[in-house]
Amino acid sequence: MTIDALRRFFLPCFFPSKPQSTIPFSDHHHHPPATKNNHPSSPASLTSSSTAASTAPPRPSKSMVIGTIFGNRRGHVWFCIQHDRLSSKPSLLLELPLSTDHLVREMRNGVVRIALECSAATNACPLRSVPLWTAFCNGKKTGFAARRRAGDRVRNILRTMQCVSVGAGVIPSGFASASAASSEELMYMRANFEHVVGNADSESFHLINPDECPGQELSLFLLRSRLGATR
């Protein structure tokens, strides 16, 4: 039943997204005719506007990445970020304190928000290099998440899914290693995520749903706070 539930909730990933219509840009702009009420900007107004622009906070940077969620039925969920699906070396790999069953139960509500917090004592290292996180799923503390290096098993999993751009499925049991965990089927979901970098202390990843399908909201946040791992 868990596999059927995964396929149902991950169904939007099987459909390509519709291209959004764009408005052609023209180099010829129409300027309204000058009237006696239209006066050129004074140097003082130009100075004030440039000062306001320089003091405005920087805008968050956004990009699209490939996100893969995978795990055994009774094992922990893993979250992997790649910039190239043909590469078996992820840019970010996290082991979450959630089982696949737990994740599916949360997804039945249509909204999953996973927040990973670290303490301000980690200011010396980049946010993605933090080794341990306090994890919350939809506001409830679930334990501690850990940043992992991609070992042989994870690399084999990513190589197996190289031909998958977006979708969900099951990898047969008994592959990648002879451990007890590999005796179970491995369930996975791969989709495009919007990566948003707010500042040095906050990043987030948001599932991009195809336009023609009902959306499943799934987001993961990396946050550096004063509380962090002490909670």
mmCIF file of C-alpha atoms in Angstrom:
data_model
loop_
_atom_site.group_PDB
_atom_site.id
_atom_site.type_symbol
_atom_site.label_atom_id
_atom_site.label_comp_id
_atom_site.label_asym_id
_atom_site.label_seq_id
_atom_site.Cartn_x
_atom_site.Cartn_y
_atom_site.Cartn_z
ATOM 1 C CA MET A 1 0.000 0.000 0.000
ATOM 2 C CA THR A 2 2.898 2.344 0.652
ATOM 3 C CA ILE A 3 4.136 1.985 -2.926
ATOM 4 C CA ASP A 4 0.657 2.768 -4.298
ATOM 5 C CA ALA A 5 0.445 5.798 -2.034
ATOM 6 C CA LEU A 6 3.824 7.045 -3.210
ATOM 7 C CA ARG A 7 2.805 6.691 -6.829
ATOM 8 C CA ARG A 8 -0.449 8.530 -6.166
ATOM 9 C CA PHE A 9 1.125 11.440 -4.325
ATOM 10 C CA PHE A 10 4.058 11.640 -6.723
ATOM 11 C CA LEU A 11 1.805 11.440 -9.797
ATOM 12 C CA PRO A 12 2.439 15.064 -10.849
ATOM 13 C CA CYS A 13 6.078 14.153 -11.455
ATOM 14 C CA PHE A 14 5.148 11.867 -14.353
ATOM 15 C CA PHE A 15 3.912 14.732 -16.514
ATOM 16 C CA PRO A 16 6.059 17.379 -18.211
ATOM 17 C CA SER A 17 5.295 20.916 -17.209
ATOM 18 C CA LYS A 18 3.673 23.231 -19.732
ATOM 19 C CA PRO A 19 5.901 25.944 -21.147
ATOM 20 C CA GLN A 20 4.865 29.316 -19.886
ATOM 21 C CA SER A 21 3.960 31.930 -22.444
ATOM 22 C CA THR A 22 6.362 34.803 -22.680
ATOM 23 C CA ILE A 23 5.865 38.342 -23.877
ATOM 24 C CA PRO A 24 8.386 39.318 -26.552
ATOM 25 C CA PHE A 25 10.672 42.108 -25.514
ATOM 26 C CA SER A 26 10.932 45.085 -27.810
ATOM 27 C CA ASP A 27 13.866 47.434 -27.991
ATOM 28 C CA HIS A 28 11.524 50.244 -29.022
ATOM 29 C CA HIS A 29 9.735 51.624 -25.988
ATOM 30 C CA HIS A 30 6.878 54.036 -26.285
ATOM 31 C CA HIS A 31 7.435 57.172 -24.289
ATOM 32 C CA PRO A 32 4.456 59.402 -23.436
ATOM 33 C CA PRO A 33 4.554 62.862 -24.970
ATOM 34 C CA ALA A 34 6.044 65.526 -22.803
ATOM 35 C CA THR A 35 3.630 67.876 -21.135
ATOM 36 C CA LYS A 36 4.072 70.847 -18.926
ATOM 37 C CA ASN A 37 3.525 68.566 -15.885
ATOM 38 C CA ASN A 38 6.375 66.275 -16.926
ATOM 39 C CA HIS A 39 9.649 67.626 -15.603
ATOM 40 C CA PRO A 40 13.064 65.962 -15.741
ATOM 41 C CA SER A 41 14.201 64.389 -12.501
ATOM 42 C CA SER A 42 16.238 66.665 -10.338
ATOM 43 C CA PRO A 43 19.715 65.620 -9.109
ATOM 44 C CA ALA A 44 18.361 65.468 -5.566
ATOM 45 C CA SER A 45 15.678 62.923 -6.504
ATOM 46 C CA LEU A 46 18.200 60.846 -8.436
ATOM 47 C CA THR A 47 20.533 60.833 -5.447
ATOM 48 C CA SER A 48 17.761 59.795 -3.057
ATOM 49 C CA SER A 49 16.607 56.969 -5.345
ATOM 50 C CA SER A 50 20.141 55.642 -5.782
ATOM 51 C CA THR A 51 20.690 55.786 -2.030
ATOM 52 C CA ALA A 52 17.482 53.821 -1.425
ATOM 53 C CA ALA A 53 18.548 51.213 -3.978
ATOM 54 C CA SER A 54 21.955 50.814 -2.358
ATOM 55 C CA THR A 55 20.470 50.348 1.119
ATOM 56 C CA ALA A 56 17.773 47.865 0.021
ATOM 57 C CA PRO A 57 18.350 44.275 1.145
ATOM 58 C CA PRO A 58 19.673 41.913 -1.541
ATOM 59 C CA ARG A 59 17.100 39.843 -3.362
ATOM 60 C CA PRO A 60 17.145 36.057 -2.848
ATOM 61 C CA SER A 61 18.823 34.136 -5.647
ATOM 62 C CA LYS A 62 16.781 31.396 -7.306
ATOM 63 C CA SER A 63 17.743 28.476 -9.496
ATOM 64 C CA MET A 64 16.371 25.077 -10.511
ATOM 65 C CA VAL A 65 17.988 21.867 -9.293
ATOM 66 C CA ILE A 66 17.175 18.156 -9.379
ATOM 67 C CA GLY A 67 15.926 16.728 -6.106
ATOM 68 C CA THR A 68 15.630 13.024 -5.324
ATOM 69 C CA ILE A 69 13.908 11.545 -2.287
ATOM 70 C CA PHE A 70 14.555 7.849 -1.725
ATOM 71 C CA GLY A 71 14.548 5.242 0.998
ATOM 72 C CA ASN A 72 13.548 1.742 2.027
ATOM 73 C CA ARG A 73 10.064 1.139 3.360
ATOM 74 C CA ARG A 74 11.224 0.945 6.993
ATOM 75 C CA GLY A 75 14.417 2.934 6.619
ATOM 76 C CA HIS A 76 15.200 6.625 6.758
ATOM 77 C CA VAL A 77 14.358 9.001 3.946
ATOM 78 C CA TRP A 78 17.299 10.482 2.061
ATOM 79 C CA PHE A 79 17.209 13.842 0.288
ATOM 80 C CA CYS A 80 19.658 14.404 -2.554
ATOM 81 C CA ILE A 81 20.312 17.526 -4.616
ATOM 82 C CA GLN A 82 22.056 17.429 -8.009
ATOM 83 C CA HIS A 83 22.749 20.013 -10.667
ATOM 84 C CA ASP A 84 23.254 17.275 -13.270
ATOM 85 C CA ARG A 85 21.306 14.021 -13.113
ATOM 86 C CA LEU A 86 24.038 12.244 -15.084
ATOM 87 C CA SER A 87 26.502 12.838 -12.267
ATOM 88 C CA SER A 88 26.612 10.359 -9.394
ATOM 89 C CA LYS A 89 28.144 12.966 -7.068
ATOM 90 C CA PRO A 90 25.404 15.021 -5.357
ATOM 91 C CA SER A 91 25.958 18.604 -4.276
ATOM 92 C CA LEU A 92 23.952 17.939 -1.097
ATOM 93 C CA LEU A 93 23.016 14.646 0.561
ATOM 94 C CA LEU A 94 20.982 14.529 3.768
ATOM 95 C CA GLU A 95 19.706 11.600 5.823
ATOM 96 C CA LEU A 96 16.419 12.652 7.409
ATOM 97 C CA PRO A 97 14.952 11.218 10.647
ATOM 98 C CA LEU A 98 11.786 10.205 8.792
ATOM 99 C CA SER A 99 10.675 6.810 7.564
ATOM 100 C CA THR A 100 9.067 6.425 4.157
ATOM 101 C CA ASP A 101 5.770 5.524 5.825
ATOM 102 C CA HIS A 102 5.932 8.683 7.942
ATOM 103 C CA LEU A 103 6.594 10.845 4.886
ATOM 104 C CA VAL A 104 3.640 9.332 3.019
ATOM 105 C CA ARG A 105 1.345 9.960 5.991
ATOM 106 C CA GLU A 106 2.387 13.606 6.053
ATOM 107 C CA MET A 107 1.894 13.931 2.285
ATOM 108 C CA ARG A 108 -1.729 12.850 2.580
ATOM 109 C CA ASN A 109 -2.434 16.354 3.868
ATOM 110 C CA GLY A 110 -0.990 17.848 0.670
ATOM 111 C CA VAL A 111 1.637 19.960 2.447
ATOM 112 C CA VAL A 112 5.030 18.809 3.734
ATOM 113 C CA ARG A 113 7.451 21.327 5.183
ATOM 114 C CA ILE A 114 10.702 19.990 6.548
ATOM 115 C CA ALA A 115 12.830 22.484 8.475
ATOM 116 C CA LEU A 116 16.427 21.707 9.394
ATOM 117 C CA GLU A 117 17.955 24.055 11.949
ATOM 118 C CA CYS A 118 21.526 24.431 13.169
ATOM 119 C CA SER A 119 22.934 26.651 15.893
ATOM 120 C CA ALA A 120 24.716 29.947 15.402
ATOM 121 C CA ALA A 121 27.894 28.255 16.643
ATOM 122 C CA THR A 122 28.281 26.888 13.099
ATOM 123 C CA ASN A 123 28.859 30.369 11.639
ATOM 124 C CA ALA A 124 32.423 29.432 10.756
ATOM 125 C CA CYS A 125 31.318 26.943 8.062
ATOM 126 C CA PRO A 126 29.024 27.281 5.046
ATOM 127 C CA LEU A 127 25.426 26.292 5.613
ATOM 128 C CA ARG A 128 25.638 23.162 3.446
ATOM 129 C CA SER A 129 28.716 21.964 5.329
ATOM 130 C CA VAL A 130 26.936 21.753 8.693
ATOM 131 C CA PRO A 131 27.098 18.072 9.746
ATOM 132 C CA LEU A 132 24.103 17.878 12.116
ATOM 133 C CA TRP A 133 20.668 19.457 12.075
ATOM 134 C CA THR A 134 17.601 19.541 14.295
ATOM 135 C CA ALA A 135 14.738 18.340 12.093
ATOM 136 C CA PHE A 136 11.097 19.387 12.129
ATOM 137 C CA CYS A 137 8.345 18.051 9.884
ATOM 138 C CA ASN A 138 5.212 20.190 9.675
ATOM 139 C CA GLY A 139 6.127 21.864 12.941
ATOM 140 C CA LYS A 140 6.888 18.691 14.916
ATOM 141 C CA LYS A 141 10.396 17.776 15.995
ATOM 142 C CA THR A 142 11.378 14.433 14.493
ATOM 143 C CA GLY A 143 15.006 14.059 15.577
ATOM 144 C CA PHE A 144 18.316 14.913 13.975
ATOM 145 C CA ALA A 145 19.247 14.981 10.301
ATOM 146 C CA ALA A 146 22.816 14.436 9.125
ATOM 147 C CA ARG A 147 24.792 15.510 6.105
ATOM 148 C CA ARG A 148 26.311 12.463 4.407
ATOM 149 C CA ARG A 149 28.947 11.745 1.827
ATOM 150 C CA ALA A 150 27.841 9.697 -1.153
ATOM 151 C CA GLY A 151 29.169 6.168 -0.674
ATOM 152 C CA ASP A 152 29.124 3.333 -3.176
ATOM 153 C CA ARG A 153 25.485 2.448 -2.434
ATOM 154 C CA VAL A 154 24.226 5.989 -2.991
ATOM 155 C CA ARG A 155 26.303 6.377 -6.141
ATOM 156 C CA ASN A 156 24.845 3.125 -7.493
ATOM 157 C CA ILE A 157 21.341 4.395 -6.753
ATOM 158 C CA LEU A 158 21.981 7.655 -8.593
ATOM 159 C CA ARG A 159 23.539 5.842 -11.546
ATOM 160 C CA THR A 160 20.481 3.591 -11.738
ATOM 161 C CA MET A 161 18.230 6.662 -11.953
ATOM 162 C CA GLN A 162 20.309 8.571 -14.507
ATOM 163 C CA CYS A 163 17.676 8.063 -17.216
ATOM 164 C CA VAL A 164 14.913 9.480 -14.970
ATOM 165 C CA SER A 165 14.382 13.213 -15.212
ATOM 166 C CA VAL A 166 11.154 13.363 -13.191
ATOM 167 C CA GLY A 167 9.075 10.501 -11.824
ATOM 168 C CA ALA A 168 8.561 8.025 -9.025
ATOM 169 C CA GLY A 169 9.155 4.313 -8.857
ATOM 170 C CA VAL A 170 10.670 1.326 -7.115
ATOM 171 C CA ILE A 171 14.138 -0.199 -7.453
ATOM 172 C CA PRO A 172 14.072 -3.976 -6.863
ATOM 173 C CA SER A 173 15.442 -5.372 -3.615
ATOM 174 C CA GLY A 174 18.893 -6.882 -3.251
ATOM 175 C CA PHE A 175 20.839 -4.381 -5.306
ATOM 176 C CA ALA A 176 23.748 -2.080 -4.398
ATOM 177 C CA SER A 177 24.887 -3.969 -1.306
ATOM 178 C CA ALA A 178 24.428 -7.132 0.668
ATOM 179 C CA SER A 179 23.203 -5.345 3.796
ATOM 180 C CA ALA A 180 19.896 -6.128 5.448
ATOM 181 C CA ALA A 181 18.461 -2.810 4.288
ATOM 182 C CA SER A 182 18.949 -3.797 0.658
ATOM 183 C CA SER A 183 16.581 -6.762 1.110
ATOM 184 C CA GLU A 184 13.727 -4.262 0.806
ATOM 185 C CA GLU A 185 12.581 -2.431 -2.274
ATOM 186 C CA LEU A 186 13.876 1.093 -2.608
ATOM 187 C CA MET A 187 11.228 3.709 -3.340
ATOM 188 C CA TYR A 188 12.204 6.993 -4.929
ATOM 189 C CA MET A 189 10.799 10.247 -6.266
ATOM 190 C CA ARG A 190 12.712 12.613 -8.507
ATOM 191 C CA ALA A 191 11.546 16.077 -9.502
ATOM 192 C CA ASN A 192 12.693 19.602 -10.214
ATOM 193 C CA PHE A 193 13.067 21.843 -7.185
ATOM 194 C CA GLU A 194 13.401 25.582 -6.945
ATOM 195 C CA HIS A 195 16.490 26.420 -4.915
ATOM 196 C CA VAL A 196 16.242 29.721 -3.066
ATOM 197 C CA VAL A 197 19.230 31.241 -1.253
ATOM 198 C CA GLY A 198 18.025 33.936 1.128
ATOM 199 C CA ASN A 199 21.376 34.714 2.730
ATOM 200 C CA ALA A 200 24.306 32.930 4.370
ATOM 201 C CA ASP A 201 21.944 31.584 7.052
ATOM 202 C CA SER A 202 18.997 30.367 5.003
ATOM 203 C CA GLU A 203 18.375 28.187 1.956
ATOM 204 C CA SER A 204 15.310 26.307 0.803
ATOM 205 C CA PHE A 205 14.194 23.792 -1.814
ATOM 206 C CA HIS A 206 10.631 23.753 -3.171
ATOM 207 C CA LEU A 207 9.046 21.034 -5.298
ATOM 208 C CA ILE A 208 7.981 22.296 -8.723
ATOM 209 C CA ASN A 209 4.648 20.771 -9.750
ATOM 210 C CA PRO A 210 3.504 20.474 -13.376
ATOM 211 C CA ASP A 211 0.844 22.988 -14.337
ATOM 212 C CA GLU A 212 -1.807 20.497 -15.395
ATOM 213 C CA CYS A 213 -1.768 18.437 -12.200
ATOM 214 C CA PRO A 214 -2.934 19.186 -8.658
ATOM 215 C CA GLY A 215 0.054 20.309 -6.662
ATOM 216 C CA GLN A 216 1.815 18.534 -3.850
ATOM 217 C CA GLU A 217 3.548 21.139 -1.709
ATOM 218 C CA LEU A 218 6.883 19.843 -0.459
ATOM 219 C CA SER A 219 9.607 22.128 0.819
ATOM 220 C CA LEU A 220 12.837 21.691 2.732
ATOM 221 C CA PHE A 221 14.464 24.573 4.602
ATOM 222 C CA LEU A 222 18.023 24.953 5.889
ATOM 223 C CA LEU A 223 18.156 27.536 8.677
ATOM 224 C CA ARG A 224 20.849 28.778 11.012
ATOM 225 C CA SER A 225 19.346 30.076 14.261
ATOM 226 C CA ARG A 226 20.259 30.831 17.849
ATOM 227 C CA LEU A 227 18.421 27.726 19.030
ATOM 228 C CA GLY A 228 19.304 25.187 16.361
ATOM 229 C CA ALA A 229 20.597 21.841 17.584
ATOM 230 C CA THR A 230 20.075 22.765 21.237
ATOM 231 C CA ARG A 231 16.306 22.328 20.938
#
